[in-house]
Coordinates of C-alpha atoms in Angstrom, one line a residue:
M6 CA -72.2 -38.9 -21.5
K7 CA -75.5 -37.2 -20.5
I8 CA -77.0 -37.8 -17.1
A9 CA -80.4 -36.8 -15.6
I10 CA -80.9 -36.8 -11.9
L11 CA -84.4 -37.1 -10.5
T12 CA -85.3 -36.6 -6.8
L13 CA -88.3 -37.5 -4.8
G14 CA -88.9 -36.8 -1.1
C15 CA -87.2 -34.8 1.6
K16 CA -84.6 -32.0 1.6
L17 CA -82.1 -34.6 2.6
N18 CA -82.5 -36.3 -0.7
Y19 CA -82.2 -33.1 -2.5
A20 CA -78.9 -32.3 -0.7
E21 CA -77.6 -35.8 -1.7
S22 CA -78.7 -35.5 -5.3
S23 CA -77.0 -32.1 -5.5
T24 CA -73.8 -33.7 -4.2
Y25 CA -74.2 -36.5 -6.9
E26 CA -74.6 -33.8 -9.5
R27 CA -71.4 -32.1 -8.6
A28 CA -69.5 -35.4 -8.6
F29 CA -70.8 -36.4 -12.0
I30 CA -70.0 -33.0 -13.5
K31 CA -66.5 -33.3 -12.1
A32 CA -66.2 -36.7 -13.7
G33 CA -67.1 -35.2 -17.1
F34 CA -70.8 -35.9 -17.4
Q35 CA -73.3 -33.4 -18.8
V36 CA -76.3 -32.9 -16.6
V37 CA -79.6 -32.6 -18.6
P38 CA -83.3 -32.3 -17.7
W39 CA -84.8 -35.8 -17.2
Q40 CA -87.4 -35.2 -19.9
Q41 CA -84.5 -35.1 -22.4
K42 CA -82.9 -38.3 -23.7
A43 CA -80.0 -39.1 -21.3
D44 CA -77.5 -41.9 -21.4
L45 CA -77.7 -42.4 -17.6
Y46 CA -80.6 -41.7 -15.2
L47 CA -80.1 -41.5 -11.4
I48 CA -83.3 -41.7 -9.4
N49 CA -83.2 -40.8 -5.7
T50 CA -86.4 -42.4 -4.4
C51 CA -88.7 -41.8 -1.4
S52 CA -90.7 -44.3 0.7
V53 CA -92.3 -42.1 3.4
T54 CA -95.8 -43.2 2.2
A55 CA -97.3 -45.7 -0.2
T56 CA -97.9 -42.9 -2.6
A57 CA -94.2 -42.0 -2.5
D58 CA -93.3 -45.6 -3.3
S59 CA -95.7 -45.6 -6.3
K60 CA -94.3 -42.3 -7.6
S61 CA -90.8 -43.7 -7.4
R62 CA -91.7 -46.8 -9.4
N63 CA -93.7 -44.8 -12.0
L64 CA -90.7 -42.4 -12.5
I65 CA -88.4 -45.3 -13.2
R66 CA -90.8 -46.7 -15.9
K67 CA -91.3 -43.2 -17.4
V68 CA -87.5 -42.6 -18.0
H69 CA -87.2 -46.1 -19.4
R70 CA -89.8 -45.2 -22.0
I71 CA -87.9 -42.0 -22.8
N72 CA -84.7 -43.9 -23.6
P73 CA -85.0 -47.7 -23.4
D74 CA -81.2 -48.0 -24.0
A75 CA -80.2 -45.8 -21.0
R76 CA -78.7 -47.1 -17.8
I77 CA -81.0 -46.5 -14.8
L78 CA -79.5 -46.3 -11.3
V79 CA -81.9 -46.2 -8.4
T80 CA -81.1 -45.2 -4.8
G81 CA -82.9 -43.8 -1.8
C82 CA -85.4 -45.1 0.7
S83 CA -87.7 -47.0 -1.7
A84 CA -84.6 -48.7 -3.1
Q85 CA -83.6 -49.8 0.4
L86 CA -87.0 -51.1 1.5
R87 CA -88.1 -52.6 -1.8
F88 CA -84.8 -53.6 -3.3
D89 CA -86.0 -56.7 -5.2
E90 CA -89.1 -55.0 -6.4
I91 CA -87.1 -52.0 -7.8
K92 CA -84.5 -54.3 -9.3
A93 CA -87.1 -56.2 -11.2
I94 CA -88.5 -53.1 -13.0
E95 CA -87.6 -53.2 -16.7
G96 CA -84.6 -51.0 -17.5
V97 CA -83.1 -50.8 -14.0
T98 CA -79.4 -51.3 -14.2
E99 CA -78.3 -51.2 -10.6
V100 CA -80.0 -50.4 -7.2
F101 CA -78.1 -48.7 -4.3
G102 CA -80.0 -48.8 -1.0
C103 CA -79.4 -46.0 1.5
D104 CA -76.6 -48.0 3.1
R105 CA -74.8 -47.9 -0.3
K106 CA -75.4 -44.3 -1.4
H107 CA -71.8 -43.4 -1.4
L108 CA -71.0 -46.2 -3.9
V109 CA -72.9 -44.4 -6.6
C110 CA -70.1 -41.9 -6.9
E111 CA -67.4 -44.5 -6.4
A112 CA -68.7 -46.7 -9.2
Y113 CA -69.4 -44.0 -11.8
C114 CA -67.2 -41.0 -10.8
G115 CA -64.0 -42.6 -9.6
P116 CA -62.5 -42.5 -6.1
G117 CA -63.5 -39.6 -3.9
E118 CA -64.4 -38.7 -0.4
Y119 CA -67.6 -40.8 -0.4
T120 CA -66.7 -43.6 1.9
G121 CA -67.9 -44.2 5.5
N122 CA -71.3 -45.1 7.0
V123 CA -72.7 -41.6 6.3
F124 CA -72.7 -39.8 3.0
P125 CA -71.8 -36.1 3.5
A126 CA -73.9 -33.8 1.2
Y127 CA -75.1 -30.3 0.6
S128 CA -77.3 -28.6 -2.0
T129 CA -76.2 -26.1 -4.6
G130 CA -77.9 -24.3 -7.4
E131 CA -79.6 -21.6 -5.3
R132 CA -77.8 -18.4 -4.7
T133 CA -79.3 -17.7 -1.3
R134 CA -79.8 -20.9 0.7
S135 CA -78.2 -24.3 0.9
F136 CA -79.3 -27.5 2.8
L137 CA -76.4 -29.0 4.6
K138 CA -76.7 -32.7 5.7
V139 CA -75.2 -33.2 9.1
Q140 CA -76.9 -36.4 10.2
D141 CA -78.6 -39.5 8.9
G142 CA -80.7 -42.4 10.3
C143 CA -82.9 -42.7 13.4
D144 CA -83.0 -44.8 16.5
N145 CA -86.5 -43.9 17.5
F146 CA -88.5 -46.6 15.7
C147 CA -91.9 -44.8 16.1
K148 CA -94.7 -47.3 15.6
Y149 CA -95.9 -45.9 12.2
C150 CA -92.5 -45.1 10.6
T151 CA -90.3 -47.0 8.1
V152 CA -87.5 -44.4 8.2
P153 CA -85.2 -46.3 10.6
Y154 CA -85.5 -49.4 8.4
A155 CA -84.7 -47.3 5.3
R156 CA -82.1 -44.9 6.5
G157 CA -80.5 -47.1 9.2
R158 CA -79.4 -46.2 12.7
S159 CA -78.5 -42.7 13.8
R160 CA -75.1 -41.5 12.7
N161 CA -73.5 -38.2 11.8
V162 CA -71.1 -36.3 9.7
P163 CA -68.0 -35.2 11.8
I164 CA -68.0 -31.6 12.8
S165 CA -64.8 -31.0 10.8
V166 CA -66.5 -32.2 7.6
C167 CA -69.7 -30.2 8.3
V168 CA -67.6 -27.0 8.7
A169 CA -65.5 -27.7 5.6
N170 CA -68.8 -28.1 3.6
A171 CA -70.2 -24.9 5.1
R172 CA -67.0 -23.1 3.9
E173 CA -67.5 -24.5 0.4
I174 CA -71.1 -23.3 0.5
A175 CA -70.0 -19.8 1.6
A176 CA -67.4 -19.8 -1.2
H177 CA -70.4 -20.0 -3.7
G178 CA -71.8 -16.8 -2.2
V179 CA -74.6 -18.4 -0.4
K180 CA -75.7 -16.5 2.7
E181 CA -78.0 -19.0 4.5
I182 CA -77.6 -22.7 5.5
V183 CA -80.4 -25.0 6.7
L184 CA -79.1 -27.9 8.7
T185 CA -80.8 -31.1 7.7
G186 CA -80.9 -34.8 8.7
V187 CA -83.3 -37.6 9.5
N188 CA -83.1 -36.8 13.2
T189 CA -80.9 -33.7 13.2
G190 CA -80.8 -33.0 16.9
D191 CA -79.5 -36.5 17.5
F192 CA -76.2 -35.4 16.0
G193 CA -73.1 -36.9 17.6
R194 CA -74.1 -40.6 17.9
S195 CA -71.2 -41.8 15.8
T196 CA -68.5 -39.3 16.6
G197 CA -69.1 -38.5 20.3
E198 CA -69.6 -34.8 19.5
S199 CA -72.7 -32.8 20.4
F200 CA -75.2 -30.8 18.4
L201 CA -74.4 -27.7 20.4
D202 CA -70.7 -28.2 19.5
L203 CA -71.7 -28.3 15.9
L204 CA -73.7 -25.1 16.1
K205 CA -70.9 -23.3 17.8
A206 CA -68.4 -24.4 15.1
L207 CA -70.7 -23.4 12.2
E208 CA -71.3 -20.0 13.8
K209 CA -67.6 -19.2 13.1
V210 CA -67.8 -19.9 9.4
D211 CA -67.2 -16.6 7.5
G212 CA -69.6 -15.6 4.8
I213 CA -72.6 -17.4 6.2
E214 CA -75.0 -14.9 7.8
R215 CA -78.0 -17.1 8.7
Y216 CA -78.6 -20.6 9.9
R217 CA -81.8 -22.5 10.4
I218 CA -82.4 -26.0 11.8
S219 CA -84.7 -27.9 9.4
S220 CA -86.3 -30.1 12.1
I221 CA -85.5 -31.1 15.6
E222 CA -87.3 -33.3 18.1
P223 CA -88.7 -31.5 21.2
N224 CA -86.7 -33.7 23.6
L225 CA -83.5 -32.9 21.7
L226 CA -83.9 -29.2 21.6
S227 CA -82.2 -28.7 24.9
N228 CA -82.4 -25.5 27.0
D229 CA -78.7 -25.1 26.6
I230 CA -79.1 -24.9 22.8
V231 CA -82.0 -22.5 23.2
D232 CA -80.0 -20.3 25.6
W233 CA -77.0 -20.2 23.4
I234 CA -79.1 -19.3 20.3
A235 CA -81.0 -16.6 22.3
G236 CA -77.7 -15.0 23.4
G237 CA -77.2 -13.6 19.9
T238 CA -76.1 -15.9 17.1
K239 CA -76.6 -16.4 13.3
F240 CA -79.3 -19.0 14.2
Q241 CA -82.7 -17.6 13.3
P242 CA -85.9 -17.5 15.5
H243 CA -87.4 -20.3 13.5
F244 CA -87.8 -23.9 14.6
H245 CA -89.6 -26.9 13.0
I246 CA -90.5 -29.2 15.9
P247 CA -92.4 -32.4 15.1
L248 CA -95.5 -32.8 17.3
Q249 CA -97.3 -35.6 15.3
A250 CA -100.3 -35.6 17.6
G251 CA -101.9 -33.2 20.1
S252 CA -103.3 -35.8 22.5
D253 CA -101.3 -37.9 24.9
P254 CA -103.0 -41.3 24.2
V255 CA -102.1 -41.0 20.5
L256 CA -98.5 -39.9 21.2
K257 CA -98.1 -42.9 23.5
A258 CA -99.4 -45.2 20.8
M259 CA -97.0 -43.7 18.3
G260 CA -94.1 -44.4 20.6
R261 CA -93.1 -40.8 20.8
H262 CA -90.7 -39.7 23.6
Y263 CA -92.7 -36.8 25.1
D264 CA -96.2 -35.8 26.0
T265 CA -98.2 -32.6 25.3
A266 CA -97.2 -31.0 28.6
F267 CA -93.5 -31.4 27.7
F268 CA -94.1 -30.1 24.2
K269 CA -95.8 -27.0 25.5
E270 CA -93.1 -26.4 28.1
K271 CA -90.5 -26.5 25.3
I272 CA -92.5 -24.0 23.2
D273 CA -93.0 -21.7 26.2
Y274 CA -89.3 -21.9 27.1
V275 CA -88.2 -20.9 23.6
R276 CA -90.6 -18.0 23.5
S277 CA -89.5 -16.8 27.0
R278 CA -85.9 -16.7 26.0
M279 CA -86.1 -15.5 22.4
E280 CA -89.1 -13.1 22.3
G281 CA -89.6 -9.7 23.9
P282 CA -89.7 -6.0 23.2
G283 CA -88.1 -5.2 19.9
K284 CA -87.8 -8.9 18.9
P285 CA -89.9 -10.8 16.4
E286 CA -92.1 -13.7 17.4
V287 CA -90.5 -17.1 17.0
F288 CA -91.8 -19.0 14.0
F289 CA -92.8 -22.5 15.0
G290 CA -93.5 -25.1 12.4
I291 CA -94.9 -28.5 13.5
D292 CA -95.7 -31.8 11.9
V293 CA -99.1 -33.3 12.6
M294 CA -100.4 -36.7 11.5
A295 CA -104.1 -37.3 11.0
G296 CA -105.8 -40.7 11.5
L297 CA -103.3 -42.9 13.3
P298 CA -105.1 -46.1 14.2
G299 CA -107.0 -45.6 17.5
E300 CA -107.4 -41.8 17.0
T301 CA -111.0 -41.4 17.9
P302 CA -113.0 -38.3 17.1
E303 CA -112.6 -37.1 20.7
L304 CA -108.8 -37.6 20.6
F305 CA -108.7 -35.7 17.3
E306 CA -110.6 -32.8 18.8
Q307 CA -108.2 -32.8 21.8
G308 CA -105.4 -32.5 19.3
L309 CA -107.0 -29.5 17.6
H310 CA -107.5 -27.8 21.0
F311 CA -103.9 -28.3 21.9
I312 CA -102.6 -26.9 18.6
E313 CA -104.8 -23.8 19.2
E314 CA -103.2 -23.5 22.6
I315 CA -99.6 -23.5 21.5
R316 CA -100.2 -21.4 18.4
P317 CA -97.7 -22.6 15.8
A318 CA -97.1 -20.4 12.7
F319 CA -97.4 -23.4 10.4
I320 CA -98.6 -27.0 10.4
H321 CA -97.2 -29.6 8.0
V322 CA -100.3 -31.9 7.8
F323 CA -100.3 -35.4 6.5
P324 CA -102.6 -38.4 6.7
Y325 CA -101.4 -41.7 8.4
S326 CA -100.2 -44.1 5.7
R327 CA -100.3 -47.8 6.6
R328 CA -96.8 -49.1 6.1
P329 CA -96.3 -52.9 6.0
G330 CA -93.9 -54.1 8.6
T331 CA -94.6 -51.3 11.1
P332 CA -96.4 -52.1 14.4
A333 CA -99.1 -49.5 13.6
A334 CA -100.1 -51.4 10.5
S335 CA -101.7 -54.1 12.7
F336 CA -103.1 -51.7 15.3
P337 CA -106.9 -52.0 15.9
G338 CA -109.1 -49.0 15.1
Q339 CA -107.8 -48.2 11.6
V340 CA -109.3 -44.9 10.5
D341 CA -110.9 -45.0 7.1
D342 CA -109.6 -42.8 4.2
A343 CA -112.6 -40.5 4.1
T344 CA -112.3 -39.6 7.8
K345 CA -108.5 -39.0 7.4
R346 CA -109.2 -36.7 4.5
L347 CA -111.7 -34.7 6.6
R348 CA -109.2 -34.4 9.4
V349 CA -106.5 -33.3 7.1
E350 CA -108.8 -30.6 5.8
R351 CA -109.6 -29.3 9.3
L352 CA -106.0 -29.3 10.2
Q353 CA -105.1 -27.5 7.0
E354 CA -107.8 -24.8 7.7
L355 CA -106.3 -24.3 11.1
C356 CA -102.8 -24.0 9.6
D357 CA -104.0 -21.4 7.1
R358 CA -105.6 -19.3 9.9
L359 CA -102.6 -19.5 12.3
H360 CA -100.2 -18.7 9.5
R361 CA -102.2 -15.7 8.4
E362 CA -102.5 -14.5 11.9
F363 CA -98.8 -14.8 12.5
G364 CA -98.1 -12.7 9.5
E365 CA -100.7 -10.1 10.4
R366 CA -99.2 -9.6 13.9
H367 CA -96.0 -8.5 12.3
R368 CA -97.6 -6.0 9.8
G369 CA -95.9 -2.6 9.9
Q370 CA -92.7 -4.0 11.6
K371 CA -89.3 -3.5 10.1
C372 CA -87.4 -6.7 9.4
S373 CA -84.3 -8.1 7.6
V374 CA -85.1 -10.0 4.4
L375 CA -82.8 -12.3 2.4
F376 CA -84.1 -12.1 -1.2
E377 CA -83.9 -15.1 -3.5
S378 CA -82.8 -15.2 -7.1
R379 CA -86.0 -16.5 -8.6
E380 CA -88.2 -14.1 -10.6
K381 CA -91.9 -14.7 -11.2
G382 CA -94.1 -12.2 -12.9
G383 CA -91.7 -9.4 -12.3
K384 CA -91.6 -10.2 -8.6
M385 CA -89.0 -11.6 -6.2
S386 CA -89.5 -13.1 -2.7
G387 CA -87.4 -13.5 0.4
Y388 CA -87.8 -14.5 4.0
T389 CA -87.5 -12.6 7.3
A390 CA -85.4 -14.0 10.1
N391 CA -88.6 -15.6 11.5
Y392 CA -89.6 -17.0 8.1
I393 CA -92.3 -14.5 6.9
R394 CA -92.3 -14.4 3.1
I395 CA -92.0 -11.0 1.6
T396 CA -92.7 -10.2 -2.0
R397 CA -91.4 -7.1 -3.8
D398 CA -90.8 -5.9 -7.4
Y399 CA -87.8 -7.8 -8.9
D400 CA -84.5 -6.0 -8.4
P401 CA -81.3 -8.0 -9.3
A402 CA -79.3 -5.8 -6.9
R403 CA -81.2 -7.3 -4.0
V404 CA -80.6 -10.9 -4.9
G405 CA -78.6 -12.7 -2.2
R406 CA -78.5 -9.7 0.0
I407 CA -80.1 -9.1 3.4
V408 CA -82.0 -5.8 3.3
E409 CA -84.3 -3.9 5.7
E410 CA -88.0 -4.0 4.7
T411 CA -91.3 -3.1 6.3
I412 CA -93.9 -5.9 6.4

């Protein structure tokens, strides 16, 4: 039988879809591109915004038109939050919410190591980097967010399983692992282990030369973790730390667990421990939402000023999306779409400038680059330890290798 696997949303979904793919191949299925006529379609959906929900539904209808006789399985966050709506779409055979993701494999691939309240997963298919799922769910219940309702409460993959999966990744020749989860730094809720224990265990896996943490809340990036990484480890000087807003009134309205002073102190501490003569600057990526209800023009300007002050290397910018069932959906002071678009544009302009300046400050420096396998126009790209993208003429001998380059 032929199966096509389609994925929307976050890196966590991609890691899970990759794990599905390996299981279906092992069970004898042939994986084909979704545009081809498959016997079975598996769609891993996203619900982070209303647009993501719409894309998920449209994709289901599209594959049904390609082959009306195919079986269509739907899983992911949209499947969890809108189960009845998804189930009613013509052509859908079965819906697996996030709490039943492991049952996809059990139902169609036979018994396997898929049971438990968290579905272990990692991505394959790239020769240089793999996303390793170590945690799922979230207990924060921020006022604007549906993720805890979709993904459930915070829980984690045991360290022993994470290490076993990292060894499997290394056996494929992959040199870099990115740790991923819904609230990655909250690792240990369900096993009594700690995130630092996980990092120390992964550090010992032979064959893996680099680790990155995909995203970690500022209040969960403890000084102990920073000190350990700064002491000389495989973990790179690269952190993605969600900010969400650069003004304290908006952070409080969001239900976030820190204020701007705490966030700045964390950034400053990381820089003090990891930067210095002969060392690269730390790459900080941040998330920023534009247009939460109650975000006045003055509060937005405060946010811009704060971001300028902390100087991240990258900003993931997104507009507030009104999600039914969340407290923020009924907040007063809803911001109109046109204003949100303008704020997104200003934040994106700031991101472009800060990112350009970060790269320029490293021009002329020597650095270690892990080159990827993709070729485009005779060129290949790779990333430095602190996530500066380097492009060179394609050379297959460099694929998957860490080499010295001058920026």
